[in-house]
Coordinates of C-alpha atoms in Angstrom, one line a residue:
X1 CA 126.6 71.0 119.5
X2 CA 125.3 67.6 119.3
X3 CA 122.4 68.1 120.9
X4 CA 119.4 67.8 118.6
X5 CA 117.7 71.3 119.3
X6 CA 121.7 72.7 117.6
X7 CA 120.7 71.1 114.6
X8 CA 116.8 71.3 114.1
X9 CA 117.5 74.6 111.2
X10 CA 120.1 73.8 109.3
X11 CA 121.7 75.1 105.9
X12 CA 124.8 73.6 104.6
X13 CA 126.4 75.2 101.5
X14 CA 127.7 73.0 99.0
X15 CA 129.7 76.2 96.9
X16 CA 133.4 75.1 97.5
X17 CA 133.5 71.5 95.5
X18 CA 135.0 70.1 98.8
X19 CA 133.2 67.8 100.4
X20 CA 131.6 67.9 103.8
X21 CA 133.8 66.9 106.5
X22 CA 133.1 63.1 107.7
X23 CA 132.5 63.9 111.5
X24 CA 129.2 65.5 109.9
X25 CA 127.6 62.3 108.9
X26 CA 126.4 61.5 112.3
X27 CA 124.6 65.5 113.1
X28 CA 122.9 65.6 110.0
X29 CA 120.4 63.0 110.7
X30 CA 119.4 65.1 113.7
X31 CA 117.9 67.8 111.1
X32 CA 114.6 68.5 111.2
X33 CA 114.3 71.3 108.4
X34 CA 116.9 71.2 105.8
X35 CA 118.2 73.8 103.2
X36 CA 120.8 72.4 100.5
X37 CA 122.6 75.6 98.5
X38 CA 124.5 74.8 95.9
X39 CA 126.7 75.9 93.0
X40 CA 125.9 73.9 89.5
X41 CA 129.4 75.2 88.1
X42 CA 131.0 72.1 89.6
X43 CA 129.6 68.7 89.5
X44 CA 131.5 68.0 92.6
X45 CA 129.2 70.4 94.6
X46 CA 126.1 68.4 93.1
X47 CA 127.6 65.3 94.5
X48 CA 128.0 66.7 98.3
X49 CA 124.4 68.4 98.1
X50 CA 123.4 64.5 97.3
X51 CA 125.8 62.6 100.0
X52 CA 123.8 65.4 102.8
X53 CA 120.5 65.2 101.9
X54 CA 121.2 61.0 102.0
X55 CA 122.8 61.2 105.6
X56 CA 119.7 63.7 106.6
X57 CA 116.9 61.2 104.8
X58 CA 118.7 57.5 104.9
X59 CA 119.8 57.6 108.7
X60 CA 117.3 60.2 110.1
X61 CA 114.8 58.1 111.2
X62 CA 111.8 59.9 109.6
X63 CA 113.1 63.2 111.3
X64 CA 113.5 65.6 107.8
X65 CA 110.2 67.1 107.5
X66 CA 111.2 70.4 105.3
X67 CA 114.1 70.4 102.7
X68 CA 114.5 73.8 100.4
X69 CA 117.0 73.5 97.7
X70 CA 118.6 76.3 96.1
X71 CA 121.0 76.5 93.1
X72 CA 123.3 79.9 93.0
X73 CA 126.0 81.0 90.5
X74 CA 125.3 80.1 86.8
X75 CA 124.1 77.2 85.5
X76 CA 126.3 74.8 82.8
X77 CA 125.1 75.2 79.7
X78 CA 122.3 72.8 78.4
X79 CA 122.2 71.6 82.1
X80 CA 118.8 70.0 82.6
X81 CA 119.8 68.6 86.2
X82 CA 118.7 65.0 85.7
X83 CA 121.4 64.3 88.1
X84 CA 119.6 66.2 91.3
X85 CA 115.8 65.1 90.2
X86 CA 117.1 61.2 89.7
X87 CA 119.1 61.5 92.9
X88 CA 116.5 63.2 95.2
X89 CA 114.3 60.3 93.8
X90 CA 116.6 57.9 95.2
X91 CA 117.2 58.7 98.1
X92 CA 113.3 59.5 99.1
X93 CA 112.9 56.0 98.0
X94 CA 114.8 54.6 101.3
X95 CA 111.4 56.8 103.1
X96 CA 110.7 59.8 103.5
X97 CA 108.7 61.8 106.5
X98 CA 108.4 65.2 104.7
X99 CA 105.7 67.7 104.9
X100 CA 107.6 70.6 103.4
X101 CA 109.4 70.5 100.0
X102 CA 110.6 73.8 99.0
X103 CA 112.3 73.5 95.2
X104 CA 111.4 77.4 93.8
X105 CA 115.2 77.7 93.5
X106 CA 116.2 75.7 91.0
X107 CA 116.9 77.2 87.5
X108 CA 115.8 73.8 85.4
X109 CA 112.7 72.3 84.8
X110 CA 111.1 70.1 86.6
X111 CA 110.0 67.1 84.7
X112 CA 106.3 65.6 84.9
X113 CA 108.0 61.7 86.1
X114 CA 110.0 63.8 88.6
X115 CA 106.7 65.1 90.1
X116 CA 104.7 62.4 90.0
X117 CA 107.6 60.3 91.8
X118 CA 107.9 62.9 94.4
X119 CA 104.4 62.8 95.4
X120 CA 103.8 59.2 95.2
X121 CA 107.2 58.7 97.6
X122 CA 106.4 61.7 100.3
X123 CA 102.6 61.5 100.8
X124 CA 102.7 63.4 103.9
X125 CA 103.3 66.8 102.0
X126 CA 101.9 69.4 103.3
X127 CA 103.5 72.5 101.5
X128 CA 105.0 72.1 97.6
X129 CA 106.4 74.5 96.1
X130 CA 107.5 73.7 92.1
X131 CA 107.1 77.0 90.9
X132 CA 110.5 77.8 89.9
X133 CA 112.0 80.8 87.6
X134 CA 112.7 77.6 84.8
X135 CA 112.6 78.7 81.4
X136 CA 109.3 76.9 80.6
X137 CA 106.5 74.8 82.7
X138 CA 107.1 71.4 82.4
X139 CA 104.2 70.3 84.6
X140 CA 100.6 69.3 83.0
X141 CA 97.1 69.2 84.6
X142 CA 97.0 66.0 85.1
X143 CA 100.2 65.3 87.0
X144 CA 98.9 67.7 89.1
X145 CA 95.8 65.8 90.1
X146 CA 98.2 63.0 90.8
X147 CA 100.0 64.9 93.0
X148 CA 96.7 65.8 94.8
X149 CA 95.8 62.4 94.8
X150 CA 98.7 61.1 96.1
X151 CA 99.8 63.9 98.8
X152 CA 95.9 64.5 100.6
X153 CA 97.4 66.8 102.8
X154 CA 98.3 69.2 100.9
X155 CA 97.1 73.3 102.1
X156 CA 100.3 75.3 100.5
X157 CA 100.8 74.8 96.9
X158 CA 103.4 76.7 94.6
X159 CA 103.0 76.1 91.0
X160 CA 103.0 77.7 87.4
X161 CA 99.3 78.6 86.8
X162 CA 100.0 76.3 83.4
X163 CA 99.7 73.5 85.4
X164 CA 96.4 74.7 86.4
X165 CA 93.1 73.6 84.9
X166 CA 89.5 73.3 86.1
X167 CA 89.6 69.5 87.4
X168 CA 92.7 70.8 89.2
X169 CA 90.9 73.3 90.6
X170 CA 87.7 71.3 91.2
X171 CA 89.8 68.3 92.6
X172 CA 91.1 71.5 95.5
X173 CA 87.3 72.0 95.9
X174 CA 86.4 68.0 96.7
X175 CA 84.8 67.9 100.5
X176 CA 87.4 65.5 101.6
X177 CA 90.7 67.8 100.8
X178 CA 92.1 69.7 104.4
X179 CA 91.7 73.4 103.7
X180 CA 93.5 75.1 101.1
X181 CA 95.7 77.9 102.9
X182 CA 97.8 79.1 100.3
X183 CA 98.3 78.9 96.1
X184 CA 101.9 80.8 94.4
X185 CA 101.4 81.1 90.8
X186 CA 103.9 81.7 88.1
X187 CA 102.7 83.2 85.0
X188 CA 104.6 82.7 82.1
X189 CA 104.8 82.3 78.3
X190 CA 103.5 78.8 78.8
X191 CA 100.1 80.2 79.4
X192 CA 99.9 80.9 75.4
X193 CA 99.1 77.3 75.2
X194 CA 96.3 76.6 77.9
X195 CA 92.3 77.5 78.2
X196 CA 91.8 80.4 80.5
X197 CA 90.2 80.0 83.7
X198 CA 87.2 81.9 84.0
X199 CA 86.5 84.0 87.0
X200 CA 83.4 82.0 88.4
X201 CA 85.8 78.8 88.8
X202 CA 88.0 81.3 91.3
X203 CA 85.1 82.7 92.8
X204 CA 83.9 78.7 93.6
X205 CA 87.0 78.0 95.1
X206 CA 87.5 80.9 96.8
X207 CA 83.5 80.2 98.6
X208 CA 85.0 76.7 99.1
X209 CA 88.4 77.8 101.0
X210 CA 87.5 81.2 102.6
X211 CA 90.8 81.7 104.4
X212 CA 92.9 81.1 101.0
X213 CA 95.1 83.7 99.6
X214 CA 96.7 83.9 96.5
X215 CA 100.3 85.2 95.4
X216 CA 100.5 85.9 91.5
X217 CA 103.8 86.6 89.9
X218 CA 103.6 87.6 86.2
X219 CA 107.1 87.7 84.3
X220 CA 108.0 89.3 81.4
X221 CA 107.4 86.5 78.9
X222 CA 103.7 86.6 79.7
X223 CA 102.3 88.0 76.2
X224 CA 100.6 91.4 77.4
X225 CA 97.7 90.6 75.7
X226 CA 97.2 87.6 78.5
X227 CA 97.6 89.6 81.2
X228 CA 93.8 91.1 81.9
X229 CA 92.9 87.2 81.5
X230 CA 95.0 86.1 84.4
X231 CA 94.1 89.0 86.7
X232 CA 90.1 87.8 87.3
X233 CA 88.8 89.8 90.0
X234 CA 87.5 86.7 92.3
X235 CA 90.9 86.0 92.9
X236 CA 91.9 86.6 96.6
X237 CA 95.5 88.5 95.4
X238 CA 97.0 89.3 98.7
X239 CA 100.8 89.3 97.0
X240 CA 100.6 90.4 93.5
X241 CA 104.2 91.1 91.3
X242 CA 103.4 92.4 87.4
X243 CA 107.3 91.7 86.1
X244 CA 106.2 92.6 83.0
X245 CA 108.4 95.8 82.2
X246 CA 105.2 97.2 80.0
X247 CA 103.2 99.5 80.4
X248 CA 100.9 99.0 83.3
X249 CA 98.2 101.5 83.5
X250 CA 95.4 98.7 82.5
X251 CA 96.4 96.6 84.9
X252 CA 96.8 98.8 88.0
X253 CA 93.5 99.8 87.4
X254 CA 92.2 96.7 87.3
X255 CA 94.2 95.7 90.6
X256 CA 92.7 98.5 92.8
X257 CA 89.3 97.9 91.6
X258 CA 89.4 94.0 92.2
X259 CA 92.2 92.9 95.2
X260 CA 91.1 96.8 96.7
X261 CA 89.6 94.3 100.0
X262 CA 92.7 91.8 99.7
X263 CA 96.0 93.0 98.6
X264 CA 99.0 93.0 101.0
X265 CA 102.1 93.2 99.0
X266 CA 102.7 95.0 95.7
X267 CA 105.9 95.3 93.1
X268 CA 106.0 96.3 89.3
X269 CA 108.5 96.5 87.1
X270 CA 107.2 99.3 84.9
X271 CA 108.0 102.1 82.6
X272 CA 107.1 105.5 84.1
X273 CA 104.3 108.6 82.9
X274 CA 102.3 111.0 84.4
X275 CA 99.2 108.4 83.9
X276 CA 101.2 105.5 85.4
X277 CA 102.0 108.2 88.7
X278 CA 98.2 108.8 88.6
X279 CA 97.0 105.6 88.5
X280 CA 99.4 104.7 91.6
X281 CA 97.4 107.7 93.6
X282 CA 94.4 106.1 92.9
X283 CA 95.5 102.6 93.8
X284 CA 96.9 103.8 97.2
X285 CA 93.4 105.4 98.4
X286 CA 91.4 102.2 97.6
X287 CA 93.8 99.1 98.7
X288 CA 94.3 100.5 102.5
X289 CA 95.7 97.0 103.4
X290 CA 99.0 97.4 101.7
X291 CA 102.2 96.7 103.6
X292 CA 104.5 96.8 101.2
X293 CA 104.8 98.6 97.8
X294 CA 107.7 98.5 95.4
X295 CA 107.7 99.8 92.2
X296 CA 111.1 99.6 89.8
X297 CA 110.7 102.9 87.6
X298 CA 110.9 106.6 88.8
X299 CA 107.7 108.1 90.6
X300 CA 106.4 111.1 91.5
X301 CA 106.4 113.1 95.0
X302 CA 102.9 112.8 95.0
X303 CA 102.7 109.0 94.7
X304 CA 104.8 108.4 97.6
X305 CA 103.0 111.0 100.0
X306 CA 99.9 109.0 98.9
X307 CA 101.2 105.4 99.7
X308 CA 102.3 107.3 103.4
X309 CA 98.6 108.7 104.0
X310 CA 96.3 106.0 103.0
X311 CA 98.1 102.8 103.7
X312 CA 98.7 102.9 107.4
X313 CA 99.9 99.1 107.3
X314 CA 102.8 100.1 104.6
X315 CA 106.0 99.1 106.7
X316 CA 108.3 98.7 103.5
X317 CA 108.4 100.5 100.0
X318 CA 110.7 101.0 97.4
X319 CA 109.3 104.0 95.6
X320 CA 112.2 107.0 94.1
X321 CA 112.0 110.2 92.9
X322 CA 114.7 109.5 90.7
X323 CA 116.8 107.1 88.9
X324 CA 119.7 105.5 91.3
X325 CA 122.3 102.9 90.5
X326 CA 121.2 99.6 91.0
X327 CA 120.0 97.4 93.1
X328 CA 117.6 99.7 94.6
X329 CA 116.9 98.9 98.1
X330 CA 113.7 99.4 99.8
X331 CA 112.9 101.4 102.8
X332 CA 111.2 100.8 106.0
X333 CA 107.9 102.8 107.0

């Protein structure tokens, strides 16, 4: 077990408010890709996720390259988690070595200073993901430039699309960045209170970074009326998920006529009609590449015999007939 290969993927669970047994501190700094779950209930279970992330970072020897953290259970009220962002900035201040810095599951928001510090202290980022299910986007433009400015290696990038602007997107397109493989977006409410970006920015980048794909999550405090702005049809969508537990028919529409040549991966949260079952046929004749289709509201027959038929990549769908108890769980091709 103490051979480094044992200990290369490794998730420890900080969920019990014990601490981690002392005989750990000299494995963990054998880690090569760390994941840190936690429960916020107990600040004691904050503390340990800090003391293993410091052992993994502090006596590592610049061998952490990925760390995911993920919160679970519910979060203290009015918790903000200044105690995790200050103490993850401590400890990468001893050095860090990572490329990979996974932080979608955390429930707070993610301060601009946090950012910033992050990227100034782990330049050899490769793959960011800040695009958390936090209440609001607390991320501007221009710390985002920073952060490309600071982390140059950058080709996977997971943020709220708030955060976007066109510098941001024009600083992806400068001749010197590494290829862009990969954006996650996260639209939300805060997009009430940015400028749009128009579809011949996407289309630019998209000439710019031909092997990008884009995933595009759109929650239910997204104003409908946003919606058709953020779907622009240069967008390469291979992974698109309308949350929006509206009425969708506008939007399907506009998804099979635009990501028809791109899309992978589909799920709605919708409310179900005859038009929105008709629609769906449709949508499964033109976007052939699907592989996966799940859609949270009652369908007809006919829409899942048309998913089967047209989409000969589908390996996974959640599509019923009628209404079950939930979770419902998806089935396999």
């Amino acid at each position: 077990m103490t051979h480094p290969s044992s200990w290369k993927d490794t998730e420890v669970r900080c969920e019990s408010g014990t601490s981690v047994p002392d005989r750990y501190s000299a494995l963990l700094p054998l880690v090569r890709n760390l994941k840190l779950r936690m429960c916020l209930t107990d600040p004691a279970n904050r503390k340990t996720a800090l003391w293993v992330l410091r052992q993994a970072v502090a006596r590592g020897d610049g061998r952490l390259e990925g760390l995911s953290i993920c919160c679970v259970g519910n979060t203290p009220l009015f918790y903000a988690g200044q105690d995790l962002q200050q103490g993850l900035v401590d400890i990468l201040t001893n050095g860090s070595s990572l490329t990979v810095l996974d932080l979608k599951g955390v429930p707070f928001t993610l301060s601009d200073s946090f950012v910033r510090s992050v990227a100034m202290l782990c330049p050899a980022l490769q793959s960011l993901y800040i695009n958390n299910h936090s209440l609001v986007c607390g991320v501007n433009a221009e710390t985002l430039r920073q952060v490309l400015k600071s982390c140059r290696s950058l080709s996977i990038l997971g943020v709220f699309q708030a955060s976007l602007s066109q510098d941001v997107l024009k600083d992806l397109m400068l001749p010197e960045r590494p290829a862009l493989k990969k954006l996650e977006l996260r639209c939300e409410r805060s997009l009430k209170y940015t400028v749009p970006l128009c579809d011949q920015i996407w289309l630019e980048l998209k000439l710019r970074h031909p092997c990008l794909w884009v995933e595009l999550e759109l929650d239910h405090t997204l104003p409908e009326l946003h919606v058709p702005g953020v779907l622009q049809p240069s967008i390469p969508v291979r992974c698109l998920r309308l949350l929006t537990w509206t009425l969708l028919l506008d939007e399907v529409r506009i998804v099979r006529q635009s990501y028809a040549n791109t899309l992978e991966v589909l799920e709605l949260q919708t409310i179900p009609s005859p038009e929105l079952n008709s629609e769906l046929i449709a949508l499964a004749k033109q976007c052939a590449r699907l592989q996966e289709v799940h859609c949270y509201c009652v369908v007809s027959q006919e829409v899942i015999t048309a998913f089967i038929t047209n989409c000969p990549n589908l390996c996974r769908f959640t599509l019923k007939t009628h209404k079950e108890p939930h979770p419902w769980t998806s089935r396999l091709k």
